[in-house]
PDB file of C-alpha atoms in Angstrom:
ATOM      1  CA  VAL A1014     102.838 104.511 109.420  1.00 62.00           C
ATOM      2  CA  THR A1015      99.462 105.886 111.240  1.00 74.00           C
ATOM      3  CA  SER A1016      97.233 103.643 109.009  1.00 76.00           C
ATOM      4  CA  MET A1017      97.502 101.011 106.152  1.00 73.00           C
ATOM      5  CA  LYS A1018      95.325  98.858 103.675  1.00 77.00           C
ATOM      6  CA  ILE A1019      95.984  95.453 103.002  1.00 72.00           C
ATOM      7  CA  SER A1020      95.985  94.497  99.162  1.00 69.00           C
ATOM      8  CA  ASP A1021      97.689  91.597  98.815  1.00 65.00           C
ATOM      9  CA  TYR A1022      98.605  89.082 101.519  1.00 63.00           C
ATOM     10  CA  PHE A1023     101.356  86.906  99.052  1.00 60.00           C
ATOM     11  CA  SER A1024     100.241  83.932 100.527  1.00 59.00           C
ATOM     12  CA  SER A1025     100.808  81.548  97.968  1.00 55.00           C
ATOM     13  CA  ASP A1026     104.225  82.068  98.927  1.00 49.00           C
ATOM     14  CA  MET A1027     103.947  80.767 101.708  1.00 53.00           C
ATOM     15  CA  LYS A1028     104.273  77.123  99.802  1.00 63.00           C
ATOM     16  CA  ASP A1029     107.524  77.841  98.450  1.00 73.00           C
ATOM     17  CA  ILE A1030     109.688  78.202 100.956  1.00 79.00           C
ATOM     18  CA  ASP A1031     112.895  79.630  98.749  1.00 81.00           C
ATOM     19  CA  SER A1032     110.332  82.704  97.662  1.00 82.00           C
ATOM     20  CA  MET A1033     109.104  82.902 101.581  1.00 83.00           C
ATOM     21  CA  TYR A1034     112.742  82.939 102.972  1.00 86.00           C
ATOM     22  CA  MET A1035     114.064  85.090  99.831  1.00 90.00           C
ATOM     23  CA  GLY A1036     111.312  87.925 101.218  1.00 88.00           C
ATOM     24  CA  MET A1037     112.031  87.437 104.203  1.00 90.00           C
ATOM     25  CA  TYR A1038     115.555  88.432 103.395  1.00 93.00           C
ATOM     26  CA  PHE A1039     114.082  91.775 101.444  1.00 94.00           C
ATOM     27  CA  LEU A1040     112.539  92.394 104.513  1.00 91.00           C
ATOM     28  CA  GLU A1041     115.666  91.913 106.821  1.00 93.00           C
ATOM     29  CA  LEU A1042     117.762  94.351 104.298  1.00 94.00           C
ATOM     30  CA  ALA A1043     114.679  97.096 104.366  1.00 93.00           C
ATOM     31  CA  SER A1044     114.696  96.398 107.656  1.00 91.00           C
ATOM     32  CA  TYR A1045     118.738  97.370 107.894  1.00 91.00           C
ATOM     33  CA  TYR A1046     118.494 100.767 106.678  1.00 90.00           C
ATOM     34  CA  GLY A1047     115.204 101.427 108.039  1.00 86.00           C
ATOM     35  CA  ARG A1048     114.840 104.150 111.048  1.00 78.00           C
ATOM     36  CA  GLU A1049     112.050 105.851 112.948  1.00 75.00           C
ATOM     37  CA  GLY A1050     110.969 108.730 111.289  1.00 74.00           C
ATOM     38  CA  ILE A1051     112.879 108.658 107.874  1.00 76.00           C
ATOM     39  CA  GLU A1052     110.660 109.484 104.512  1.00 80.00           C
ATOM     40  CA  ALA A1053     110.456 105.583 103.548  1.00 83.00           C
ATOM     41  CA  THR A1054     107.466 105.425 100.682  1.00 89.00           C
ATOM     42  CA  GLU A1055     110.005 104.123  98.105  1.00 94.00           C
ATOM     43  CA  THR A1056     111.570 101.544 100.089  1.00 93.00           C
ATOM     44  CA  LEU A1057     107.892 100.451 100.849  1.00 91.00           C
ATOM     45  CA  LYS A1058     107.425 100.620  96.815  1.00 95.00           C
ATOM     46  CA  LEU A1059     110.304  98.488  96.059  1.00 96.00           C
ATOM     47  CA  ILE A1060     109.085  96.011  98.702  1.00 94.00           C
ATOM     48  CA  TYR A1061     106.015  95.541  97.189  1.00 92.00           C
ATOM     49  CA  LEU A1062     106.822  95.585  93.615  1.00 95.00           C
ATOM     50  CA  THR A1063     110.107  92.430  94.295  1.00 95.00           C
ATOM     51  CA  LEU A1064     107.613  90.498  96.403  1.00 91.00           C
ATOM     52  CA  LYS A1065     104.680  90.743  93.453  1.00 90.00           C
ATOM     53  CA  GLU A1066     107.574  90.356  91.266  1.00 92.00           C
ATOM     54  CA  LEU A1067     108.930  87.063  93.356  1.00 88.00           C
ATOM     55  CA  HIS A1068     105.165  86.139  93.379  1.00 84.00           C
ATOM     56  CA  ARG A1069     104.725  86.027  89.497  1.00 86.00           C
ATOM     57  CA  ASN A1070     107.914  84.404  88.590  1.00 82.00           C
ATOM     58  CA  THR A1071     108.553  85.981  85.112  1.00 90.00           C
ATOM     59  CA  ILE A1072     112.177  86.336  86.007  1.00 94.00           C
ATOM     60  CA  SER A1073     114.681  84.608  87.948  1.00 94.00           C
ATOM     61  CA  THR A1074     114.580  84.254  91.931  1.00 93.00           C
ATOM     62  CA  ASP A1075     118.329  85.750  91.231  1.00 95.00           C
ATOM     63  CA  LEU A1076     117.500  88.302  89.472  1.00 97.00           C
ATOM     64  CA  ILE A1077     115.102  90.039  91.171  1.00 97.00           C
ATOM     65  CA  ARG A1078     117.857  89.812  94.531  1.00 96.00           C
ATOM     66  CA  CYS A1079     120.331  91.287  92.372  1.00 98.00           C
ATOM     67  CA  ILE A1080     117.371  94.128  91.607  1.00 98.00           C
ATOM     68  CA  TYR A1081     116.334  94.752  94.713  1.00 97.00           C
ATOM     69  CA  GLU A1082     119.825  94.962  96.293  1.00 97.00           C
ATOM     70  CA  MET A1083     120.908  96.991  93.796  1.00 98.00           C
ATOM     71  CA  ARG A1084     118.166  99.446  94.268  1.00 98.00           C
ATOM     72  CA  THR A1085     118.034  98.893  98.323  1.00 97.00           C
ATOM     73  CA  LEU A1086     121.858 100.628  98.303  1.00 97.00           C
ATOM     74  CA  VAL A1087     120.889 103.277  95.676  1.00 97.00           C
ATOM     75  CA  ILE A1088     117.959 104.376  97.333  1.00 95.00           C
ATOM     76  CA  ASN A1089     120.154 104.638 100.673  1.00 93.00           C
ATOM     77  CA  GLY A1090     122.532 106.325  99.314  1.00 93.00           C
ATOM     78  CA  GLU A1091     125.373 103.520  99.598  1.00 93.00           C
ATOM     79  CA  TYR A1092     125.798 102.273  95.839  1.00 95.00           C
ATOM     80  CA  PRO A1093     129.066 101.950  94.114  1.00 97.00           C
ATOM     81  CA  ASN A1094     129.731 104.030  91.096  1.00 97.00           C
ATOM     82  CA  LEU A1095     128.507 103.010  87.782  1.00 97.00           C
ATOM     83  CA  PHE A1096     128.795 105.927  85.706  1.00 98.00           C
ATOM     84  CA  SER A1097     132.031 107.015  85.433  1.00 97.00           C
ATOM     85  CA  CYS A1098     135.471 105.492  85.961  1.00 96.00           C
ATOM     86  CA  GLY A1099     136.870 105.581  89.304  1.00 96.00           C
ATOM     87  CA  VAL A1100     140.303 106.907  87.954  1.00 96.00           C
ATOM     88  CA  CYS A1101     140.361 109.398  85.326  1.00 95.00           C
ATOM     89  CA  GLY A1102     136.271 110.440  85.708  1.00 96.00           C
ATOM     90  CA  ARG A1103     135.545 108.734  81.999  1.00 96.00           C
ATOM     91  CA  LYS A1104     132.469 107.609  80.995  1.00 97.00           C
ATOM     92  CA  GLU A1105     132.894 105.010  77.988  1.00 95.00           C
ATOM     93  CA  GLU A1106     134.431 101.556  78.043  1.00 95.00           C
ATOM     94  CA  LEU A1107     133.540 101.124  81.267  1.00 96.00           C
ATOM     95  CA  ASP A1108     134.373  97.479  81.651  1.00 95.00           C
ATOM     96  CA  CYS A1109     135.550  96.676  85.347  1.00 95.00           C
ATOM     97  CA  PHE A1110     134.669  96.565  88.558  1.00 96.00           C
ATOM     98  CA  ASP A1111     137.402  97.802  91.050  1.00 95.00           C
ATOM     99  CA  LEU A1112     136.102  97.231  95.272  1.00 95.00           C
ATOM    100  CA  LYS A1113     138.721  98.885  96.763  1.00 95.00           C
ATOM    101  CA  ARG A1114     137.276 101.906  95.001  1.00 96.00           C
ATOM    102  CA  ASN A1115     134.111 101.673  95.061  1.00 96.00           C
ATOM    103  CA  SER A1116     134.107 101.826  91.525  1.00 97.00           C
ATOM    104  CA  LEU A1117     133.865 101.066  87.920  1.00 97.00           C
ATOM    105  CA  ILE A1118     137.145 101.509  85.380  1.00 96.00           C
ATOM    106  CA  CYS A1119     137.217 102.077  82.360  1.00 95.00           C
ATOM    107  CA  LYS A1120     139.943  99.691  80.087  1.00 93.00           C
ATOM    108  CA  ASN A1121     142.465 102.693  79.651  1.00 93.00           C
ATOM    109  CA  CYS A1122     142.886 102.795  83.543  1.00 93.00           C
ATOM    110  CA  HIS A1123     142.747  99.362  84.777  1.00 88.00           C
ATOM    111  CA  GLY A1124     145.330  97.504  83.117  1.00 82.00           C
ATOM    112  CA  ILE A1125     145.386  94.165  81.517  1.00 82.00           C
ATOM    113  CA  LEU A1126     142.608  92.400  82.163  1.00 78.00           C
ATOM    114  CA  ASN A1127     142.172  88.618  81.751  1.00 79.00           C
ATOM    115  CA  GLU A1128     138.406  87.441  80.521  1.00 78.00           C
ATOM    116  CA  LYS A1129     136.916  86.596  83.605  1.00 81.00           C
ATOM    117  CA  GLU A1130     137.369  90.364  85.083  1.00 85.00           C
ATOM    118  CA  LYS A1131     136.024  92.099  82.145  1.00 94.00           C
ATOM    119  CA  LEU A1132     132.443  93.047  82.549  1.00 96.00           C
ATOM    120  CA  LEU A1133     130.217  92.638  79.091  1.00 96.00           C
ATOM    121  CA  ASP A1134     128.775  95.981  78.292  1.00 97.00           C
ATOM    122  CA  SER A1135     125.247  94.064  79.404  1.00 98.00           C
ATOM    123  CA  THR A1136     126.303  93.893  83.023  1.00 98.00           C
ATOM    124  CA  VAL A1137     127.441  97.911  82.970  1.00 98.00           C
ATOM    125  CA  TYR A1138     124.113  98.580  81.647  1.00 98.00           C
ATOM    126  CA  ALA A1139     121.749  96.323  83.735  1.00 98.00           C
ATOM    127  CA  LEU A1140     123.740  97.910  86.712  1.00 98.00           C
ATOM    128  CA  GLN A1141     123.051 101.152  85.320  1.00 98.00           C
ATOM    129  CA  TYR A1142     119.376 100.794  84.155  1.00 98.00           C
ATOM    130  CA  ILE A1143     118.472  99.350  87.842  1.00 98.00           C
ATOM    131  CA  ALA A1144     120.217 102.935  89.375  1.00 97.00           C
ATOM    132  CA  THR A1145     118.411 104.742  87.716  1.00 97.00           C
ATOM    133  CA  SER A1146     115.279 103.428  85.929  1.00 97.00           C
ATOM    134  CA  PRO A1147     111.659 104.594  87.586  1.00 97.00           C
ATOM    135  CA  LEU A1148     110.481 101.423  90.146  1.00 96.00           C
ATOM    136  CA  LYS A1149     107.481 100.617  87.741  1.00 94.00           C
ATOM    137  CA  ARG A1150     110.017  99.453  85.236  1.00 96.00           C
ATOM    138  CA  LEU A1151     112.649  97.728  87.289  1.00 95.00           C
ATOM    139  CA  PHE A1152     111.632  94.224  86.368  1.00 96.00           C
ATOM    140  CA  SER A1153     111.171  94.513  83.171  1.00 95.00           C
ATOM    141  CA  PHE A1154     114.133  93.137  81.919  1.00 96.00           C
ATOM    142  CA  ASN A1155     116.374  90.068  81.697  1.00 97.00           C
ATOM    143  CA  VAL A1156     119.916  89.133  81.502  1.00 97.00           C
ATOM    144  CA  LYS A1157     121.762  85.447  79.729  1.00 97.00           C
ATOM    145  CA  ASP A1158     123.405  84.137  82.672  1.00 97.00           C
ATOM    146  CA  GLU A1159     126.959  85.267  82.223  1.00 97.00           C
ATOM    147  CA  VAL A1160     125.683  88.727  82.676  1.00 98.00           C
ATOM    148  CA  LEU A1161     123.234  87.643  86.211  1.00 98.00           C
ATOM    149  CA  ILE A1162     126.798  86.033  87.208  1.00 97.00           C
ATOM    150  CA  GLN A1163     128.676  89.246  86.776  1.00 97.00           C
ATOM    151  CA  MET A1164     126.381  90.899  88.604  1.00 98.00           C
ATOM    152  CA  LYS A1165     125.770  88.911  91.265  1.00 97.00           C
ATOM    153  CA  ASN A1166     129.598  89.168  92.355  1.00 97.00           C
ATOM    154  CA  ILE A1167     129.451  92.647  91.929  1.00 97.00           C
ATOM    155  CA  ILE A1168     126.610  93.167  94.039  1.00 97.00           C
ATOM    156  CA  HIS A1169     127.212  90.617  96.382  1.00 95.00           C
ATOM    157  CA  GLN A1170     130.955  91.196  96.936  1.00 96.00           C
ATOM    158  CA  TYR A1171     130.161  95.312  97.323  1.00 97.00           C
ATOM    159  CA  ILE A1172     127.107  94.534 100.230  1.00 96.00           C
ATOM    160  CA  ASP A1173     129.481  91.900 101.714  1.00 94.00           C
ATOM    161  CA  LYS A1174     131.753  95.206 101.618  1.00 96.00           C
ATOM    162  CA  VAL A1175     129.804  98.163 103.277  1.00 94.00           C
ATOM    163  CA  ILE A1176     126.442  96.049 105.270  1.00 93.00           C
ATOM    164  CA  ASP A1177     128.045  95.057 108.555  1.00 90.00           C
ATOM    165  CA  LYS A1178     125.523  92.778 109.314  1.00 88.00           C
ATOM    166  CA  LYS A1179     124.444  88.800 108.772  1.00 88.00           C
ATOM    167  CA  PHE A1180     121.134  88.314 107.955  1.00 87.00           C
ATOM    168  CA  ASN A1181     120.076  85.383 108.863  1.00 83.00           C
ATOM    169  CA  SER A1182     117.269  84.302 106.209  1.00 82.00           C
ATOM    170  CA  LEU A1183     120.117  84.300 103.839  1.00 79.00           C
ATOM    171  CA  ASP A1184     121.591  80.802 105.327  1.00 75.00           C
ATOM    172  CA  PHE A1185     118.235  78.785 104.718  1.00 72.00           C
ATOM    173  CA  LEU A1186     118.692  80.378 101.208  1.00 65.00           C
TER     174      LEU A1186
END
């Protein structure tokens, strides 16, 4: 950064301790991936849009967190395979996430699942949408509680696997 102009201070967020620590976590995750001399325009735009959405408070904080975490993984090339089966390559009927393969798995390849392990179509679609949509459209949707729970499970398990850092701001949340 050689110069900047502050356009929004997000000062009202300082009154809400949960939003403040969530914002700190977003910045801590960005810092984990940040390196001097690399192009970070998309990361900076994502941080800004995420903090604006946190400030607007129109969708749940958990959904904002899922969107930010998954898109950060995408920007940094460390996201799981969300578009084809990790076993056969099939692109239809993806209904299971395999952490060992870092991939979604189709119903023909995973065998029998109990209902808790089976992903809803909406969960798969939401994850794919987060990975591919333009940044300005990232926060333009909402999900049912069941979908959010599945997304949180997948994203948090995956982050625990690929990121070897403990984020201090999460301890406060």
